[in-house]
mmCIF file of C-alpha atoms in Angstrom:
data_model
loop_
_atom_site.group_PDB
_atom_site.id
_atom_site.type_symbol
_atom_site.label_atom_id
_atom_site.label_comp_id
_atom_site.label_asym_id
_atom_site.label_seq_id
_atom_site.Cartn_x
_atom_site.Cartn_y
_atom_site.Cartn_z
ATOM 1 C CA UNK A 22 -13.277 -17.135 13.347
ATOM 2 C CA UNK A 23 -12.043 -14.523 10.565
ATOM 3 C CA UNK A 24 -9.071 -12.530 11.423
ATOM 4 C CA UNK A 25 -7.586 -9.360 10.358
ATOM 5 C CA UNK A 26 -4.673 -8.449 9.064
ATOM 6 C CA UNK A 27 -2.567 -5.668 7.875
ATOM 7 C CA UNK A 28 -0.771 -4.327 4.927
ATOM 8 C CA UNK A 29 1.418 -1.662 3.699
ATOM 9 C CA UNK A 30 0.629 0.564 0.440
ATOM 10 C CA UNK A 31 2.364 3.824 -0.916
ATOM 11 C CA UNK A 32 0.695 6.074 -3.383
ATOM 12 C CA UNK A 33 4.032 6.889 -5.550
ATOM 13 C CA UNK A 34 5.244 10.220 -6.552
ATOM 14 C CA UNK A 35 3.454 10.264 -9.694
ATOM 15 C CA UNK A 36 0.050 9.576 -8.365
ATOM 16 C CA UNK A 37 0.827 12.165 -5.628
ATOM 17 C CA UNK A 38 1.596 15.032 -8.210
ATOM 18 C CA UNK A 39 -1.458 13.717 -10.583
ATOM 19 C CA UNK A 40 -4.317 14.080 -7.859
ATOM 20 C CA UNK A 41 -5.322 10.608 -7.432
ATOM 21 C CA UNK A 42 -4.805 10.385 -3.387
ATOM 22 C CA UNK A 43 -8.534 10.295 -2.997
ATOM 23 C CA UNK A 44 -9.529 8.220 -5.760
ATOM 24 C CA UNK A 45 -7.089 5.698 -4.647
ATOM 25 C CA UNK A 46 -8.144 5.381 -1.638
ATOM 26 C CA UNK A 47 -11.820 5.710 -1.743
ATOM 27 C CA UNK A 48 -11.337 2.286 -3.995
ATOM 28 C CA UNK A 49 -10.101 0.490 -0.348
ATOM 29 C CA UNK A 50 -12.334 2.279 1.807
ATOM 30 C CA UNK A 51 -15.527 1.089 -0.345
ATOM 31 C CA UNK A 52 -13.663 -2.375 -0.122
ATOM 32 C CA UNK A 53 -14.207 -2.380 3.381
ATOM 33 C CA UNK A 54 -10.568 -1.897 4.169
ATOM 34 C CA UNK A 55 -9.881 0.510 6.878
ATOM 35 C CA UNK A 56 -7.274 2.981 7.523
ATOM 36 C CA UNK A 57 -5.371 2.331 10.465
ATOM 37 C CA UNK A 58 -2.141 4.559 9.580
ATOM 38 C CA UNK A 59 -1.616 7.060 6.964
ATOM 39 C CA UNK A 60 0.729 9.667 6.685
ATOM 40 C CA UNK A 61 2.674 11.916 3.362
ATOM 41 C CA UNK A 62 6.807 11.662 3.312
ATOM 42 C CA UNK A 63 9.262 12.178 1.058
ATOM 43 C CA UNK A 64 11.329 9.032 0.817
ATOM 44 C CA UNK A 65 15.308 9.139 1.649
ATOM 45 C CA UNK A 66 17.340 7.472 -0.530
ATOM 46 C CA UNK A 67 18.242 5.455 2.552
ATOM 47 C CA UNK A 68 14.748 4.765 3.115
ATOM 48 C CA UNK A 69 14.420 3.677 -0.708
ATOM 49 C CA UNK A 70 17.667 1.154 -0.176
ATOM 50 C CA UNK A 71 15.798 0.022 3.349
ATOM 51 C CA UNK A 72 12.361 -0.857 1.013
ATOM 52 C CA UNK A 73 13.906 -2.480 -2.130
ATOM 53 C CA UNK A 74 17.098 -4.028 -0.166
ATOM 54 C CA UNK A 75 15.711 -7.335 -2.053
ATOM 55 C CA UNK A 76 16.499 -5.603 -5.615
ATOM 56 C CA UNK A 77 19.815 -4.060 -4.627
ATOM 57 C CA UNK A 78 22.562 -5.233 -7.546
ATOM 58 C CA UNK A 79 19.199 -6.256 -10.146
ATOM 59 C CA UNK A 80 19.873 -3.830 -13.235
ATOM 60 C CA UNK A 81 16.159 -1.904 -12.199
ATOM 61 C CA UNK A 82 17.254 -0.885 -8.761
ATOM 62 C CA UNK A 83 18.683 2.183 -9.254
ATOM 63 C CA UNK A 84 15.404 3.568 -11.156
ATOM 64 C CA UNK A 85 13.312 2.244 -8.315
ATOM 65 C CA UNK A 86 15.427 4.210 -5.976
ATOM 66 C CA UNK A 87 15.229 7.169 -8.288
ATOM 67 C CA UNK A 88 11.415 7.328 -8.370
ATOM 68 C CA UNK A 89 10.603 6.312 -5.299
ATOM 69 C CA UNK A 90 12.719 9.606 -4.120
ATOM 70 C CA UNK A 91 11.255 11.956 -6.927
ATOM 71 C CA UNK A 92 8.672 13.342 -4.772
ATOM 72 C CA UNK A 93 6.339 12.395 -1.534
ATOM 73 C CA UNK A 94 4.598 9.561 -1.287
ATOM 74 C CA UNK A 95 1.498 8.613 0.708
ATOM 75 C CA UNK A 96 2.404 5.653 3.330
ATOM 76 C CA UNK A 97 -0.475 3.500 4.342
ATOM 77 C CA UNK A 98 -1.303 1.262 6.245
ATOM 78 C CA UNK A 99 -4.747 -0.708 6.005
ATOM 79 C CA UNK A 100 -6.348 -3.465 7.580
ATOM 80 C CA UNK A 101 -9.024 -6.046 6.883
ATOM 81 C CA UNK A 102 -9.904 -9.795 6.002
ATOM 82 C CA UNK A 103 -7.401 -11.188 3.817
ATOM 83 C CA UNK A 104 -5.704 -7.730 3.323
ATOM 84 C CA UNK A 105 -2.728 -8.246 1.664
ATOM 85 C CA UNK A 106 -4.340 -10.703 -1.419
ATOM 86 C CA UNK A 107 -7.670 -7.999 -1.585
ATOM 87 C CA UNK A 108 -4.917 -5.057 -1.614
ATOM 88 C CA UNK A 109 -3.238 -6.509 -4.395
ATOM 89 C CA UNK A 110 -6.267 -7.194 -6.356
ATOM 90 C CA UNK A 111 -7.386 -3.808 -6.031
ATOM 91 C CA UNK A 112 -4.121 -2.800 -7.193
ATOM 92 C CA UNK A 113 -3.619 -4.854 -10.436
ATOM 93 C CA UNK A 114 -0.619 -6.379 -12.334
ATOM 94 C CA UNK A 115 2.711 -4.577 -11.770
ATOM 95 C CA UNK A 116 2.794 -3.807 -16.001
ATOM 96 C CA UNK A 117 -0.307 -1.142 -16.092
ATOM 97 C CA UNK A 118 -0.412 -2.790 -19.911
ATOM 98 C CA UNK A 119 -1.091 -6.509 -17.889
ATOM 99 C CA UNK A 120 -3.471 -5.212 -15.300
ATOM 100 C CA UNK A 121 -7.214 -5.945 -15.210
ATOM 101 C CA UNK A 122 -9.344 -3.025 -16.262
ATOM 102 C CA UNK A 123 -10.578 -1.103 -13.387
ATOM 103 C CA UNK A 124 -7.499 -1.823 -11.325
ATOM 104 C CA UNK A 125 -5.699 0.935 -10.091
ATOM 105 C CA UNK A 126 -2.629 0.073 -12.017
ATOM 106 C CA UNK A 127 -4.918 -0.423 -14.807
ATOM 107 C CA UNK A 128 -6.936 2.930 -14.660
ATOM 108 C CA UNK A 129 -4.093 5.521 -13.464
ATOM 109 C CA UNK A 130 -0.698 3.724 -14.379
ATOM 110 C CA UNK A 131 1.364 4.467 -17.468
ATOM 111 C CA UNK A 132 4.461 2.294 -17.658
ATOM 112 C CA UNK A 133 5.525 -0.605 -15.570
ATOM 113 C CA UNK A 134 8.961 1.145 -14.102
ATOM 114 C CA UNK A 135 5.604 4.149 -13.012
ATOM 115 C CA UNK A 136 2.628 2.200 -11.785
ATOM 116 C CA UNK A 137 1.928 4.680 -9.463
ATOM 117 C CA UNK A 138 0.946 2.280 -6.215
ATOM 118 C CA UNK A 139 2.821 -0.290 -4.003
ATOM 119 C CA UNK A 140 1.421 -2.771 -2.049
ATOM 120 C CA UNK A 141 3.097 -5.747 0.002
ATOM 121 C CA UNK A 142 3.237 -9.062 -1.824
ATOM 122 C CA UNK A 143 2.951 -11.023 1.814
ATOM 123 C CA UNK A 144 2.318 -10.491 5.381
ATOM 124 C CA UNK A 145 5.723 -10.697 6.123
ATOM 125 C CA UNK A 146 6.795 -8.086 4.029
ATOM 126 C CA UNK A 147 3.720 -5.947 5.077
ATOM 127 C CA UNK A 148 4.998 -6.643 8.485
ATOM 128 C CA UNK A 149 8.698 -4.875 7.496
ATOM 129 C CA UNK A 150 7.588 -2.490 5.281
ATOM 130 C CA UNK A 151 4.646 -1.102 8.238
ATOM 131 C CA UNK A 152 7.900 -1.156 10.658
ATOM 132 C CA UNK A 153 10.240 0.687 7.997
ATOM 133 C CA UNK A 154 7.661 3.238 7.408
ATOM 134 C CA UNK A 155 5.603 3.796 11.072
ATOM 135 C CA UNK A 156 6.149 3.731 14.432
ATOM 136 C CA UNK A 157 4.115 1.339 16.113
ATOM 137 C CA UNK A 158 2.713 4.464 18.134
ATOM 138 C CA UNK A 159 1.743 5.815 14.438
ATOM 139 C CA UNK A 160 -0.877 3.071 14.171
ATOM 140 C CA UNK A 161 -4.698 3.067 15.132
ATOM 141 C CA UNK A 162 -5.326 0.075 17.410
ATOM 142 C CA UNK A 163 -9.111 0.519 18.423
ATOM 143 C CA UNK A 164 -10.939 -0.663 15.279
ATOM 144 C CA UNK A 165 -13.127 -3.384 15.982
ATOM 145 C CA UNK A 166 -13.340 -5.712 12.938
ATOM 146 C CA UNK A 167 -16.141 -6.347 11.316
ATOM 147 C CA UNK A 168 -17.618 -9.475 13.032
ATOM 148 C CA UNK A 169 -17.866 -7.860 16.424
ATOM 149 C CA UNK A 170 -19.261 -4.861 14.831
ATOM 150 C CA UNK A 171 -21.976 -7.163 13.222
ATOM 151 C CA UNK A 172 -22.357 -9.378 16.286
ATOM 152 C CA UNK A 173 -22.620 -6.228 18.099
ATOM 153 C CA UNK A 174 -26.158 -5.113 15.742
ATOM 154 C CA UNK A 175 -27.694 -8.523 16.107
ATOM 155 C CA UNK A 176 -27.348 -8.602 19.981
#
Protein backbone atom coordinates (compact mmCIF):
# COMPACT_ATOMS: atom_id res chain seq x y z
CA UNK A 1 0.00 0.00 0.00
CA UNK A 2 1.36 3.67 -0.86
CA UNK A 3 1.77 5.96 1.99
CA UNK A 4 1.94 9.58 2.51
CA UNK A 5 4.17 11.66 3.80
CA UNK A 6 4.99 15.15 4.67
CA UNK A 7 7.38 17.90 4.04
CA UNK A 8 8.32 21.33 4.94
CA UNK A 9 8.90 24.27 2.25
CA UNK A 10 9.37 28.14 2.76
CA UNK A 11 8.88 30.58 -0.03
CA UNK A 12 11.97 33.01 0.98
CA UNK A 13 11.86 36.67 1.35
CA UNK A 14 12.72 37.35 -2.10
CA UNK A 15 10.06 35.32 -3.71
CA UNK A 16 7.63 36.85 -1.15
CA UNK A 17 8.46 40.55 -2.21
CA UNK A 18 8.66 39.39 -6.12
CA UNK A 19 4.97 37.94 -6.33
CA UNK A 20 5.65 34.42 -6.95
CA UNK A 21 3.49 32.90 -3.83
CA UNK A 22 0.96 31.65 -6.29
CA UNK A 23 3.03 30.52 -9.00
CA UNK A 24 4.99 28.55 -6.59
CA UNK A 25 2.56 26.89 -5.33
CA UNK A 26 0.18 26.20 -8.07
CA UNK A 27 3.46 24.10 -9.42
CA UNK A 28 2.73 21.53 -6.12
CA UNK A 29 -0.85 21.72 -6.20
CA UNK A 30 -0.94 20.56 -10.05
CA UNK A 31 1.65 17.91 -8.72
CA UNK A 32 -0.91 16.49 -6.73
CA UNK A 33 0.64 17.64 -3.51
CA UNK A 34 -1.74 18.99 -1.04
CA UNK A 35 -1.64 21.68 1.43
CA UNK A 36 -2.03 20.56 4.79
CA UNK A 37 -0.46 23.75 6.66
CA UNK A 38 0.40 27.07 5.38
CA UNK A 39 0.87 30.14 7.04
CA UNK A 40 3.18 33.89 6.31
CA UNK A 41 5.91 34.82 9.28
CA UNK A 42 8.64 36.77 9.56
CA UNK A 43 11.51 34.63 10.75
CA UNK A 44 13.42 35.52 14.23
CA UNK A 45 16.83 35.39 14.15
CA UNK A 46 16.34 32.72 16.80
CA UNK A 47 14.12 30.94 14.60
CA UNK A 48 16.84 31.26 11.70
CA UNK A 49 19.67 29.72 14.31
CA UNK A 50 16.77 26.92 15.29
CA UNK A 51 16.50 26.04 11.14
CA UNK A 52 20.20 26.16 10.05
CA UNK A 53 21.65 24.95 13.64
CA UNK A 54 23.48 22.30 11.17
CA UNK A 55 25.46 25.35 9.41
CA UNK A 56 26.20 27.28 12.58
CA UNK A 57 30.30 28.05 12.54
CA UNK A 58 30.32 27.15 8.26
CA UNK A 59 31.61 30.62 6.77
CA UNK A 60 27.76 30.93 4.86
CA UNK A 61 25.79 30.90 8.05
CA UNK A 62 25.61 34.20 8.92
CA UNK A 63 24.15 35.22 5.30
CA UNK A 64 21.63 32.44 5.64
CA UNK A 65 20.58 33.92 8.87
CA UNK A 66 20.59 37.34 7.30
CA UNK A 67 18.18 36.46 4.47
CA UNK A 68 16.18 34.22 5.92
CA UNK A 69 15.26 37.31 8.43
CA UNK A 70 15.07 40.01 5.57
CA UNK A 71 11.46 39.75 5.22
CA UNK A 72 8.37 37.09 5.67
CA UNK A 73 8.41 34.00 4.43
CA UNK A 74 5.63 31.58 3.48
CA UNK A 75 5.86 28.25 5.77
CA UNK A 76 4.40 25.17 4.25
CA UNK A 77 3.68 22.26 4.83
CA UNK A 78 2.57 19.64 2.05
CA UNK A 79 1.82 16.17 1.82
CA UNK A 80 1.76 13.39 -0.74
CA UNK A 81 3.46 10.12 -2.17
CA UNK A 82 7.05 10.37 -1.90
CA UNK A 83 6.86 14.09 -0.82
CA UNK A 84 10.01 15.05 0.19
CA UNK A 85 12.07 13.54 -3.21
CA UNK A 86 8.87 15.09 -5.62
CA UNK A 87 9.28 18.48 -3.48
CA UNK A 88 12.76 18.65 -4.22
CA UNK A 89 12.42 17.92 -7.80
CA UNK A 90 9.98 20.50 -8.23
CA UNK A 91 12.31 22.72 -6.58
CA UNK A 92 15.62 22.21 -8.53
CA UNK A 93 19.39 22.36 -7.71
CA UNK A 94 20.29 24.68 -4.80
CA UNK A 95 22.69 26.92 -7.59
CA UNK A 96 19.60 28.47 -9.78
CA UNK A 97 22.72 28.36 -12.54
CA UNK A 98 22.69 24.13 -11.84
CA UNK A 99 18.96 23.69 -11.75
CA UNK A 100 16.90 21.97 -14.46
CA UNK A 101 14.92 24.36 -16.59
CA UNK A 102 11.45 24.69 -15.43
CA UNK A 103 12.39 24.16 -11.82
CA UNK A 104 11.48 26.66 -9.52
CA UNK A 105 15.01 27.44 -8.64
CA UNK A 106 15.58 27.37 -12.23
CA UNK A 107 12.71 29.75 -13.44
CA UNK A 108 12.55 32.41 -10.42
CA UNK A 109 16.07 32.08 -8.65
CA UNK A 110 18.99 34.43 -9.21
CA UNK A 111 22.03 33.42 -7.19
CA UNK A 112 22.67 30.37 -5.14
CA UNK A 113 23.09 32.35 -1.54
CA UNK A 114 18.94 33.70 -3.10
CA UNK A 115 17.19 30.70 -4.53
CA UNK A 116 14.15 31.88 -3.34
CA UNK A 117 12.55 28.29 -1.96
CA UNK A 118 13.48 25.72 0.79
CA UNK A 119 12.48 22.42 0.97
CA UNK A 120 13.57 19.49 3.44
CA UNK A 121 16.32 17.24 2.13
CA UNK A 122 14.71 14.10 4.30
CA UNK A 123 11.81 13.10 6.30
CA UNK A 124 13.56 13.59 9.28
CA UNK A 125 14.38 16.97 8.77
CA UNK A 126 10.82 17.65 7.34
CA UNK A 127 9.77 16.15 10.56
CA UNK A 128 11.91 19.10 12.68
CA UNK A 129 11.55 21.72 10.48
CA UNK A 130 7.20 21.07 10.42
CA UNK A 131 7.71 21.05 14.44
CA UNK A 132 10.04 24.30 14.43
CA UNK A 133 7.65 26.07 12.27
CA UNK A 134 3.78 24.67 13.29
CA UNK A 135 2.01 23.55 15.98
CA UNK A 136 0.75 20.25 15.52
CA UNK A 137 -2.83 21.92 16.03
CA UNK A 138 -1.69 24.19 12.87
CA UNK A 139 -1.92 21.12 10.63
CA UNK A 140 -4.91 19.71 8.50
CA UNK A 141 -5.40 16.05 9.44
CA UNK A 142 -8.61 15.03 7.39
CA UNK A 143 -7.22 14.61 3.85
CA UNK A 144 -7.80 11.33 2.60
CA UNK A 145 -4.95 10.30 0.25
CA UNK A 146 -5.38 9.55 -2.93
CA UNK A 147 -5.98 5.74 -3.00
CA UNK A 148 -9.02 5.88 -0.79
CA UNK A 149 -10.23 8.74 -2.74
CA UNK A 150 -9.87 6.52 -5.94
CA UNK A 151 -11.05 3.34 -4.24
CA UNK A 152 -13.80 5.41 -3.04
CA UNK A 153 -15.01 6.28 -7.17
CA UNK A 154 -14.66 2.69 -8.22
CA UNK A 155 -16.87 1.31 -5.33
Amino acid sequence: MYTEERTFVAIKPDAVKRGFIGEIIARFEKRGYKIVGMKMLQVTEELAAKHYAEHLGKPFYPELVKYITSGPIVAMVFQGYKAVQGIRHVLGATDPCEADVGSIRADYGQLKAYNVIHGSDSVESAEREINLYFKPEELCTNYKNMMEIVIESVN
